[in-house]
mmCIF file of C-alpha atoms in Angstrom:
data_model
loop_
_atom_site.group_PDB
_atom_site.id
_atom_site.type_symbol
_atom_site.label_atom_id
_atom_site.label_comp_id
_atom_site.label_asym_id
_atom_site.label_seq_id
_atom_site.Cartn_x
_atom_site.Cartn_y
_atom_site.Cartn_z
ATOM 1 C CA UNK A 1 16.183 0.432 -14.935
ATOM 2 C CA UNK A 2 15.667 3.864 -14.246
ATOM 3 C CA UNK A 3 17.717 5.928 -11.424
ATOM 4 C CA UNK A 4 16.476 9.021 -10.040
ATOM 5 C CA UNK A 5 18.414 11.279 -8.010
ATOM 6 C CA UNK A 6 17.656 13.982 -6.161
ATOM 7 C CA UNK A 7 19.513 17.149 -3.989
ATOM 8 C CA UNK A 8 19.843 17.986 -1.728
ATOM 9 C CA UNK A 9 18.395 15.754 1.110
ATOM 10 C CA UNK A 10 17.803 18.643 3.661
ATOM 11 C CA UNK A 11 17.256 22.140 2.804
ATOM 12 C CA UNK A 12 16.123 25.078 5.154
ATOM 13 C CA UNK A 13 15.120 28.723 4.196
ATOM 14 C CA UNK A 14 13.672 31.305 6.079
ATOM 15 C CA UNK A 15 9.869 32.387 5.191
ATOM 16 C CA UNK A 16 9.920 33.972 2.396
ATOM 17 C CA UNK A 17 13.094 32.964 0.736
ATOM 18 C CA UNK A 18 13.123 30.429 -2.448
ATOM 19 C CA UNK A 19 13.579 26.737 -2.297
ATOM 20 C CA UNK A 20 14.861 24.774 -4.957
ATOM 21 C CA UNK A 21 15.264 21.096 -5.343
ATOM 22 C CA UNK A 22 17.196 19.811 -8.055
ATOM 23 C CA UNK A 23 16.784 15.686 -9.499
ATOM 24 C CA UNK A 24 18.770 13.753 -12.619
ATOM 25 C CA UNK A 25 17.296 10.594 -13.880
ATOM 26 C CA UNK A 26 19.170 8.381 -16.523
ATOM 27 C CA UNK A 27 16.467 6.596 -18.707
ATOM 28 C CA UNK A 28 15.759 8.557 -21.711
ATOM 29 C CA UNK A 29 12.708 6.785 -22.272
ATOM 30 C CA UNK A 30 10.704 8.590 -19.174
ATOM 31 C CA UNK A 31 8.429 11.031 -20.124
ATOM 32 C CA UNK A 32 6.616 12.185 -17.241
ATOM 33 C CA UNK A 33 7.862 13.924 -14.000
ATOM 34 C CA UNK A 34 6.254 14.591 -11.122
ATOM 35 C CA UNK A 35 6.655 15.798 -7.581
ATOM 36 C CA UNK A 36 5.470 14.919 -4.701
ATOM 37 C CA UNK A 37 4.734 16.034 -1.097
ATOM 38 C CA UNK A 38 4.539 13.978 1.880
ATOM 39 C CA UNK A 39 3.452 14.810 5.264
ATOM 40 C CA UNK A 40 4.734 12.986 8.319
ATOM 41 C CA UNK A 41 2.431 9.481 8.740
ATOM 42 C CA UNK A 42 0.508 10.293 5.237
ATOM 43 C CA UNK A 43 0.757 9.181 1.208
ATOM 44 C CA UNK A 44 2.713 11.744 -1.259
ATOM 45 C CA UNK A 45 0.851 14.363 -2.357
ATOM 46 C CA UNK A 46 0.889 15.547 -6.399
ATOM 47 C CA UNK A 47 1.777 18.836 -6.187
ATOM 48 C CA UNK A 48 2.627 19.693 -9.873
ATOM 49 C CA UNK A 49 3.827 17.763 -12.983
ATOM 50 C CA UNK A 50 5.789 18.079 -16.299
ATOM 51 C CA UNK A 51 5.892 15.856 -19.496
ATOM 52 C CA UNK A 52 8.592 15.557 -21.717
ATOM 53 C CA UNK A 53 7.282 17.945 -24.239
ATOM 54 C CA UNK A 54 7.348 21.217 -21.729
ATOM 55 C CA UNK A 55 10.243 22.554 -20.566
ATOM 56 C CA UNK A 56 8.897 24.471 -18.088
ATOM 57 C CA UNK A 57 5.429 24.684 -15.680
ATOM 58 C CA UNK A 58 4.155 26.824 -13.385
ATOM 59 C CA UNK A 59 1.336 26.823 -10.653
ATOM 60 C CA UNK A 60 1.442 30.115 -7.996
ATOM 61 C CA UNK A 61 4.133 29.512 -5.866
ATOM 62 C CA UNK A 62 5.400 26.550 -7.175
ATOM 63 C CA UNK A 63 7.276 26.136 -10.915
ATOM 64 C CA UNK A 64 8.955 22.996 -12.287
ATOM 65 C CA UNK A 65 11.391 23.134 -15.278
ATOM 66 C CA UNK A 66 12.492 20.199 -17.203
ATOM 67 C CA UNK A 67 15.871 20.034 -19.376
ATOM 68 C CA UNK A 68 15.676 16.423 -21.446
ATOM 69 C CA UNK A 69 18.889 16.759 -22.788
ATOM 70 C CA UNK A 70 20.785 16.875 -19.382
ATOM 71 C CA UNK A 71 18.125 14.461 -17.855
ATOM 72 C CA UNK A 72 17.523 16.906 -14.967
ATOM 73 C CA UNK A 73 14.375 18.502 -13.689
ATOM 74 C CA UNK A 74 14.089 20.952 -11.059
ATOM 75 C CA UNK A 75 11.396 22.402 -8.432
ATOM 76 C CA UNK A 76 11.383 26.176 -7.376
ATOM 77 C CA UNK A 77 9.003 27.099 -4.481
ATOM 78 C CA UNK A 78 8.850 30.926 -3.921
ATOM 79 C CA UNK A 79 7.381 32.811 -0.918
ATOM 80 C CA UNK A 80 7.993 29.919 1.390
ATOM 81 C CA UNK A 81 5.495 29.211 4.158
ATOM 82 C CA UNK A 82 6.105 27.260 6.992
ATOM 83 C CA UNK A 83 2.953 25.555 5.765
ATOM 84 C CA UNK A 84 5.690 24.023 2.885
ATOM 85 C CA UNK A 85 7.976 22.677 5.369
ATOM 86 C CA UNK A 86 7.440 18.709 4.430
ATOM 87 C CA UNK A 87 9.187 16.035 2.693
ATOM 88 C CA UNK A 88 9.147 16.455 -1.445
ATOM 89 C CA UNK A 89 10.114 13.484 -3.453
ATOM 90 C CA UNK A 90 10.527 13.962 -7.267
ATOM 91 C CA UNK A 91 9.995 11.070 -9.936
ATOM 92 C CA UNK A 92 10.410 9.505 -13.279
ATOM 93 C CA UNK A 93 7.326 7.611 -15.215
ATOM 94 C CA UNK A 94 7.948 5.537 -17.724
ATOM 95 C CA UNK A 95 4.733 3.712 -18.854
ATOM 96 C CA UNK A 96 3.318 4.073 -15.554
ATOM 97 C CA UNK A 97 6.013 3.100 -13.510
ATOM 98 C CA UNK A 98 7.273 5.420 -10.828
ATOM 99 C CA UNK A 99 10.848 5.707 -9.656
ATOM 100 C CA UNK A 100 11.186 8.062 -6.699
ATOM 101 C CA UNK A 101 13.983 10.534 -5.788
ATOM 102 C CA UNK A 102 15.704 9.718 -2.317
ATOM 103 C CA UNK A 103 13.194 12.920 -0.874
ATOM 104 C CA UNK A 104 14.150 16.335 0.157
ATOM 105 C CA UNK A 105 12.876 17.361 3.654
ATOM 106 C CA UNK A 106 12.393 20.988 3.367
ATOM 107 C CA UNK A 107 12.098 22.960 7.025
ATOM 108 C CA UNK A 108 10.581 26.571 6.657
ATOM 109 C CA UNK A 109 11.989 28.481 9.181
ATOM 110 C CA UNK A 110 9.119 31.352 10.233
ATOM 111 C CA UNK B 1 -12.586 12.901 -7.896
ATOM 112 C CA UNK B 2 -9.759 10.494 -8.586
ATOM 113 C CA UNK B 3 -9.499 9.325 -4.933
ATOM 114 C CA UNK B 4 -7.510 6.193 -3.794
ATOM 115 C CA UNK B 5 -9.094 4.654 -0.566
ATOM 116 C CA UNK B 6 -6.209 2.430 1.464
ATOM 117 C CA UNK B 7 -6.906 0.060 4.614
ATOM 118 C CA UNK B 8 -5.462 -0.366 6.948
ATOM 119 C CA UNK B 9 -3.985 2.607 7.937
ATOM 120 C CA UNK B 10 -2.110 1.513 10.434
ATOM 121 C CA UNK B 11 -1.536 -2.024 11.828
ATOM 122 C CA UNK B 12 0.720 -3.875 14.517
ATOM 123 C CA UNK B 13 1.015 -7.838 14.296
ATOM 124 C CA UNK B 14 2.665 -10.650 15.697
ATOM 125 C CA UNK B 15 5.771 -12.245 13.851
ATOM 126 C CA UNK B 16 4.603 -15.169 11.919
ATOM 127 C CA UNK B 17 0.934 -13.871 10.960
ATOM 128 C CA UNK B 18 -0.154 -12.543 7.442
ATOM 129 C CA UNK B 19 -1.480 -9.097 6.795
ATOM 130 C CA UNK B 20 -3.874 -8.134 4.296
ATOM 131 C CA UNK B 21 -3.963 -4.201 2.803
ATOM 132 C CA UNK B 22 -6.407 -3.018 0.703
ATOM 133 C CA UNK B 23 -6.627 -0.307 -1.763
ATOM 134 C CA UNK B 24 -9.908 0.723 -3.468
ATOM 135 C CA UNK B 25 -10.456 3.110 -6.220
ATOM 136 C CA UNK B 26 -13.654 5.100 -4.729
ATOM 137 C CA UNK B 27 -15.190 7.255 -8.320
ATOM 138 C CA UNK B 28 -13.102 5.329 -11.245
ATOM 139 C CA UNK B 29 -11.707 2.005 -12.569
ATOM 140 C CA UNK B 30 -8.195 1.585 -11.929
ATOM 141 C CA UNK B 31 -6.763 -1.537 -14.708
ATOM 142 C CA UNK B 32 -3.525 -1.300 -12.755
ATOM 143 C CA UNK B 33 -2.177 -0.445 -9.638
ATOM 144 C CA UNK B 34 1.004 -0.112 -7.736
ATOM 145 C CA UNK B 35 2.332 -1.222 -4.677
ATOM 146 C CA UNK B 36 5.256 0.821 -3.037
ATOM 147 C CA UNK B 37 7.184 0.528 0.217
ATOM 148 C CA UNK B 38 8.629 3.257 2.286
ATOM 149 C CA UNK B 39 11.208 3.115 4.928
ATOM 150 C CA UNK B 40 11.723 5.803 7.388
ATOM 151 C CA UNK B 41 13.400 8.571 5.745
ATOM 152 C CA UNK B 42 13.733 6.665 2.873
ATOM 153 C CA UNK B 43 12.530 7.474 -0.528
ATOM 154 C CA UNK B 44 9.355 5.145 -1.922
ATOM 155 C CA UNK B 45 10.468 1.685 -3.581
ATOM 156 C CA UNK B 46 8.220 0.595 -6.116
ATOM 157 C CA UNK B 47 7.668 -2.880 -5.263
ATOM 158 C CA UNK B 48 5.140 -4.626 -7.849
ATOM 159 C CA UNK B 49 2.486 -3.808 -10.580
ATOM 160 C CA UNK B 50 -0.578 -5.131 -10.380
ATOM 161 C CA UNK B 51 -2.789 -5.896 -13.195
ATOM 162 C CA UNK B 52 -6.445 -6.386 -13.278
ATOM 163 C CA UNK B 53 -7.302 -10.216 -14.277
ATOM 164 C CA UNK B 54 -4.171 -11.084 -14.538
ATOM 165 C CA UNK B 55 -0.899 -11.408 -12.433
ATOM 166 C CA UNK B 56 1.528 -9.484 -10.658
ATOM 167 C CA UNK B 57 4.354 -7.964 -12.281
ATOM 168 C CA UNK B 58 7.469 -8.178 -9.602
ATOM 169 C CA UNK B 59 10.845 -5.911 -9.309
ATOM 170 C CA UNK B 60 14.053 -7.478 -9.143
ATOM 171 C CA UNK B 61 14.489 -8.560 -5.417
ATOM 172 C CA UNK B 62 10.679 -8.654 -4.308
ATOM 173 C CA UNK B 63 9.141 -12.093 -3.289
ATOM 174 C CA UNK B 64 6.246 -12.868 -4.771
ATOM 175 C CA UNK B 65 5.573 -15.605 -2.392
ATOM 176 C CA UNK B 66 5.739 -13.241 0.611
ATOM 177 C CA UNK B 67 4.362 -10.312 -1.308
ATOM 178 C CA UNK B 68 1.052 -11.546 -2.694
ATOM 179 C CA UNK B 69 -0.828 -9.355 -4.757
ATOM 180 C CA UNK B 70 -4.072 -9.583 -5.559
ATOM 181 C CA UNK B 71 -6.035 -7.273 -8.666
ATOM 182 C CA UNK B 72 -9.405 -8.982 -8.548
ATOM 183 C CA UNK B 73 -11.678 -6.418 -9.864
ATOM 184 C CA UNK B 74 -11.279 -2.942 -11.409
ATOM 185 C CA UNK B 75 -11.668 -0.962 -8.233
ATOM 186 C CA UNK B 76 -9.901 -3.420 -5.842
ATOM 187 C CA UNK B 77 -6.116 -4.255 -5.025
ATOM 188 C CA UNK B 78 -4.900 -6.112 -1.882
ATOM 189 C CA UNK B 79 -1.084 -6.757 -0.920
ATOM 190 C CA UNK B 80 -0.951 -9.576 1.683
ATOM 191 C CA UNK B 81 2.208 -9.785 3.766
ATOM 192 C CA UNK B 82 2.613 -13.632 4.438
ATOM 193 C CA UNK B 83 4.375 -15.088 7.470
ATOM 194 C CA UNK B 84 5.674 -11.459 8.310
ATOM 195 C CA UNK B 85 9.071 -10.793 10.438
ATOM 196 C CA UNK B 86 10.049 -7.195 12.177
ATOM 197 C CA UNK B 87 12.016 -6.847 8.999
ATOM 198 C CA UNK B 88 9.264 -5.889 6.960
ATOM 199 C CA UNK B 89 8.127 -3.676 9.068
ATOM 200 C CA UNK B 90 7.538 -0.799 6.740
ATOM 201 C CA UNK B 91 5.283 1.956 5.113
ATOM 202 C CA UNK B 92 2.960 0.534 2.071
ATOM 203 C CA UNK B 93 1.503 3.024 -0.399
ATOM 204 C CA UNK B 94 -0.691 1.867 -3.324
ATOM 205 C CA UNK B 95 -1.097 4.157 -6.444
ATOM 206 C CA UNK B 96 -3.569 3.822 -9.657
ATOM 207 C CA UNK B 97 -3.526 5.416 -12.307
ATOM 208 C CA UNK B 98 -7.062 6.842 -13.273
ATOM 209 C CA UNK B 99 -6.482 8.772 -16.866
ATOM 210 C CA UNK B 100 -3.662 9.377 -19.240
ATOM 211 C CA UNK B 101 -0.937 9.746 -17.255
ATOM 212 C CA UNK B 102 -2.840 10.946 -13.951
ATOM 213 C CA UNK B 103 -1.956 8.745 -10.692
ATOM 214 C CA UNK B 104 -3.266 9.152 -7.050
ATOM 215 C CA UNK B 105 -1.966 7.687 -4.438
ATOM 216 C CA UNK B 106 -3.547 5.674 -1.081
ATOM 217 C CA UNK B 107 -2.834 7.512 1.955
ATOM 218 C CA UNK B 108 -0.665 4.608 3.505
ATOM 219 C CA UNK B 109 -0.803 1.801 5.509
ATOM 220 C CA UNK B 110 2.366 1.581 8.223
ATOM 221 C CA UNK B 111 2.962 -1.932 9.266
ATOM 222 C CA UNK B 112 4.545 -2.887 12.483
ATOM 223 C CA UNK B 113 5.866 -6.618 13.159
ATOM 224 C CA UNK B 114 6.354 -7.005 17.151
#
């Protein structure tokens, strides 16, 4: 099956700075990547996506780029709020199925 | 639009008992649905698939008998937790998928075995 991993597991950066979160997966086959974020006590938020066919997406603050041949995908928050600080959990879909990253707790220091 | 709806949200029980969590899909029709589990600081495990009509699809490691899943109409999942112990103590998070390749997820139901 598929294996998704993801770095770094904690990561703080002062308000302002960049974040970025880095995962590998190892089934060819996926073909959608999402992340996620996920406040203490609630469900995982989408916060912005990439198929297999983009290499690279961007929404404001927040930009995802996708390298297939490597099998890596990577998120890049700029202009960090402390309103960012949460947990962010990348993923691999193949046909539906999610396989989650091991999460990234990101603190946003003001 | 696109919204999961997920009951309980939280729950405590005793050790023995079963526990029934729904997930509801409020403004579309959701032909499958996943079940996930969550430890603390632990990433999401994709537990099961769930089918409309027809049965559960398991991962490797995941009783069915104590994991019973339930896809009875198109807008209604349940996972029922059968004879539960402290051990499965745990966050469960339902997702369906609701076009192309667009999920949403419940917001989570955290279930505590005393």
């Amino acid at each position: 099956g598929e294996n998704v991993e993801q770095h770094p597991s904690t990561l703080s950066v002062q308000e302002g700075d960049s974040a970025v979160i880095k995962c590998t997966y190892s089934d060819s086959a996926s073909n959608y990547f999402p992340w996620y974020k996920q406040e203490l006590g609630k469900g995982p938020q989408l916060i912005i996506d990439i198929r297999s066919n983009v290499g690279e997406k961007k929404d404001q603050r927040i930009a995802v780029t996708l390298n297939k041949t490597a099998k890596h995908f990577s998120l890049h928050i700029t202009e960090t709020q402390p309103e960012d600080s949460a947990v962010y959990f990348c993923a691999a879909s193949i046909n539906g199925q999610f396989y989650f990253g091991t999460g990234t707790s990101l603190t946003v220091i003001p | 639009g696109a919204v999961v709806s997920q009951h309980p949200s939280r729950v405590i029980c005793k050790s023995g008992t079963s526990v029934k969590i729904e997930c509801r899909s409020l403004d579309f029709q959701a032909t499958t649905m996943f079940w996930y589990r969550q430890f603390p600081k632990q990433s999401l495990m994709l537990m099961a698939t769930s089918n409309e009509g027809s049965k559960a699809t398991y991962e490797q490691g995941v009783e069915k008998d104590k994991f019973l899943i339930n896809h009875a109409s198109l807008t209604l999942s349940t996972l029922t937790v059968t004879s539960a112990h402290p051990e499965d103590s745990s966050f469960y998070i339902c997702s369906a998928r609701f076009t192309g390749e667009g999920y949403t997820f419940g917001s989570g139901t955290r279930l505590t075995v005393v």
